Short mmCIF file of C-alpha atoms in Angstrom, two decimals:
data_model
loop_
_atom_site.label_atom_id
_atom_site.label_comp_id
_atom_site.label_asym_id
_atom_site.label_seq_id
_atom_site.Cartn_x
_atom_site.Cartn_y
_atom_site.Cartn_z
CA MET C 1 23.78 -0.42 -21.13
CA SER C 2 22.34 1.12 -17.83
CA ALA C 3 22.75 -0.50 -14.42
CA ALA C 4 19.73 -1.91 -12.70
CA PRO C 5 18.47 0.05 -9.57
CA PRO C 6 19.69 -1.28 -6.36
CA VAL C 7 17.30 -3.84 -4.86
CA PRO C 8 16.64 -3.28 -1.14
CA GLN C 9 17.77 -5.99 1.38
CA GLN C 10 15.03 -8.22 2.64
CA PRO C 11 14.33 -6.94 6.20
CA GLN C 12 13.73 -9.53 8.87
CA GLN C 13 10.12 -8.49 9.87
CA LYS C 14 7.29 -10.48 10.99
CA GLY C 15 4.51 -8.03 9.65
CA LEU C 16 4.16 -4.65 7.84
CA LYS C 17 6.07 -1.84 9.35
CA ASN C 18 4.35 1.29 10.48
CA SER C 19 5.33 4.49 8.67
CA PHE C 20 8.62 5.75 10.07
CA HIS C 21 7.06 9.21 10.64
CA ALA C 22 6.53 9.58 14.26
CA ALA C 23 4.02 12.27 14.36
CA LEU C 24 0.88 11.00 12.51
CA HIS C 25 -2.24 12.78 13.25
CA PRO C 26 -5.45 10.79 12.33
CA ASP C 27 -7.42 14.17 11.57
CA GLU C 28 -4.83 15.02 8.87
CA PRO C 29 -5.73 14.11 5.18
CA LEU C 30 -4.16 10.90 4.10
CA TRP C 31 -2.09 12.48 1.39
CA ARG C 32 -0.35 14.32 4.17
CA ARG C 33 0.34 11.22 6.35
CA VAL C 34 1.52 8.94 3.56
CA PRO C 35 5.29 8.87 3.50
CA SER C 36 6.95 10.10 0.29
CA ARG C 37 10.46 8.87 1.14
CA ASP C 38 11.71 5.72 2.87
CA GLU C 39 14.00 5.75 5.96
CA ASN C 40 17.09 6.24 3.59
CA GLY C 41 15.47 9.12 1.75
CA HIS C 42 14.67 7.19 -1.36
CA LEU C 43 11.39 8.27 -3.15
CA LEU C 44 8.55 5.91 -2.81
CA ALA C 45 5.90 4.92 -5.39
CA ASP C 46 2.08 4.54 -4.56
CA PHE C 47 -0.86 2.88 -5.76
CA ARG C 48 -4.52 3.14 -4.88
CA MET C 49 -7.35 0.57 -5.10
CA LEU C 50 -11.03 1.03 -4.67
CA ILE C 51 -12.95 -1.99 -3.15
CA PRO C 52 -16.56 -1.14 -3.90
CA GLY C 53 -19.11 -2.00 -1.37
CA LEU C 54 -16.60 -3.17 1.31
CA ARG C 55 -17.99 -0.99 3.99
CA ASP C 56 -21.58 -2.18 3.37
CA ARG C 57 -20.63 -5.83 3.76
CA SER C 58 -21.08 -7.94 6.92
CA GLY C 59 -18.31 -7.76 9.53
CA LEU C 60 -17.12 -11.31 8.62
CA ARG C 61 -17.00 -10.58 4.89
CA GLN C 62 -14.97 -7.34 5.64
CA GLN C 63 -12.51 -9.21 7.83
CA HIS C 64 -12.16 -11.96 5.23
CA THR C 65 -11.41 -9.36 2.47
CA LEU C 66 -9.02 -7.43 4.70
CA ARG C 67 -7.02 -10.62 5.68
CA ILE C 68 -6.58 -11.35 2.00
CA ILE C 69 -5.40 -7.93 1.28
CA ASN C 70 -3.05 -8.12 4.35
CA ALA C 71 -1.74 -11.54 3.26
CA VAL C 72 -0.82 -10.03 -0.18
CA LEU C 73 0.80 -6.97 1.38
CA LYS C 74 2.73 -9.25 3.72
CA HIS C 75 4.02 -11.33 0.93
CA TYR C 76 5.53 -8.07 -0.66
CA GLY C 77 6.53 -7.03 3.00
CA ALA C 78 10.22 -6.08 1.80
CA TRP C 79 8.68 -3.60 -0.57
CA VAL C 80 5.73 -2.29 1.12
CA VAL C 81 6.37 0.80 3.39
CA PHE C 82 2.91 2.08 4.22
CA ALA C 83 -0.72 0.77 3.73
CA ASP C 84 -4.01 2.31 4.86
CA MET C 85 -7.56 0.93 4.28
CA ASN C 86 -10.15 3.69 4.58
CA MET C 87 -13.35 1.86 5.29
CA ARG C 88 -15.34 5.08 4.88
CA THR C 89 -14.28 5.49 1.31
CA ASN C 90 -13.36 1.76 0.56
CA LEU C 91 -9.97 3.09 -0.42
CA LEU C 92 -6.71 1.23 -0.08
CA TRP C 93 -3.63 3.41 -0.41
CA VAL C 94 -0.12 1.52 -0.43
CA SER C 95 3.29 3.10 -0.70
CA ILE C 96 6.14 0.85 -1.92
CA ARG C 97 9.82 1.00 -2.54
CA PRO C 98 10.13 1.47 -6.37
CA ARG C 99 10.67 -1.35 -8.57
CA PRO C 100 9.63 -1.58 -12.32
CA GLY C 101 6.29 -3.14 -12.65
CA LEU C 102 5.55 -3.54 -8.86
CA THR C 103 2.73 -0.97 -8.90
CA LEU C 104 0.95 -3.31 -11.19
CA GLU C 105 2.13 -6.72 -9.79
CA ILE C 106 0.82 -6.13 -6.13
CA PRO C 107 -2.62 -4.75 -7.40
CA ALA C 108 -2.87 -7.64 -9.79
CA ALA C 109 -2.34 -10.12 -6.97
CA ILE C 110 -4.93 -8.47 -4.90
CA LYS C 111 -7.44 -8.42 -7.74
CA THR C 112 -6.85 -12.13 -8.33
CA LEU C 113 -8.08 -12.77 -4.82
CA VAL C 114 -10.46 -9.87 -4.54
CA PRO C 115 -11.96 -9.68 -7.93
CA GLU C 116 -14.12 -6.59 -7.23
CA ALA C 117 -10.83 -4.48 -6.33
CA LEU C 118 -10.10 -1.62 -8.85
CA LEU C 119 -6.77 -0.25 -9.46
CA LEU C 120 -7.29 3.70 -9.43
CA ALA C 121 -3.90 4.97 -10.08
CA PRO C 122 -0.34 3.80 -9.72
CA TYR C 123 1.85 6.89 -8.96
CA TRP C 124 5.49 7.49 -9.19
CA ARG C 125 6.62 10.66 -7.36
CA SER C 126 9.20 12.94 -9.00
CA ALA C 127 12.02 14.54 -7.19
#
């Protein structure tokens, strides 16, 4: 019988933390800015979701959708390390601390509240 992976302690935080990488350059591609490891050096998992038509909605509808997504991500705040919503491409990219099933659980919670959201790819990095 194998031991379960250690569960990170629940950090005391009010909102999502920014990436711990200090030198972020907005002109760099997102895949270069997304952290691959947490502050303790552990590999992170990612998932991406497409929100079709988000950029074409009115400002109020965009804000409403983004507030819903933000609320879901805050609910999983102990696990979410990085999140980026690219309005030009309608792409949400989220990096999380690995936990079995979480790359499906969080997107399912988002899809429940934002039915048009599509999970593109959960992704586990290898060492």
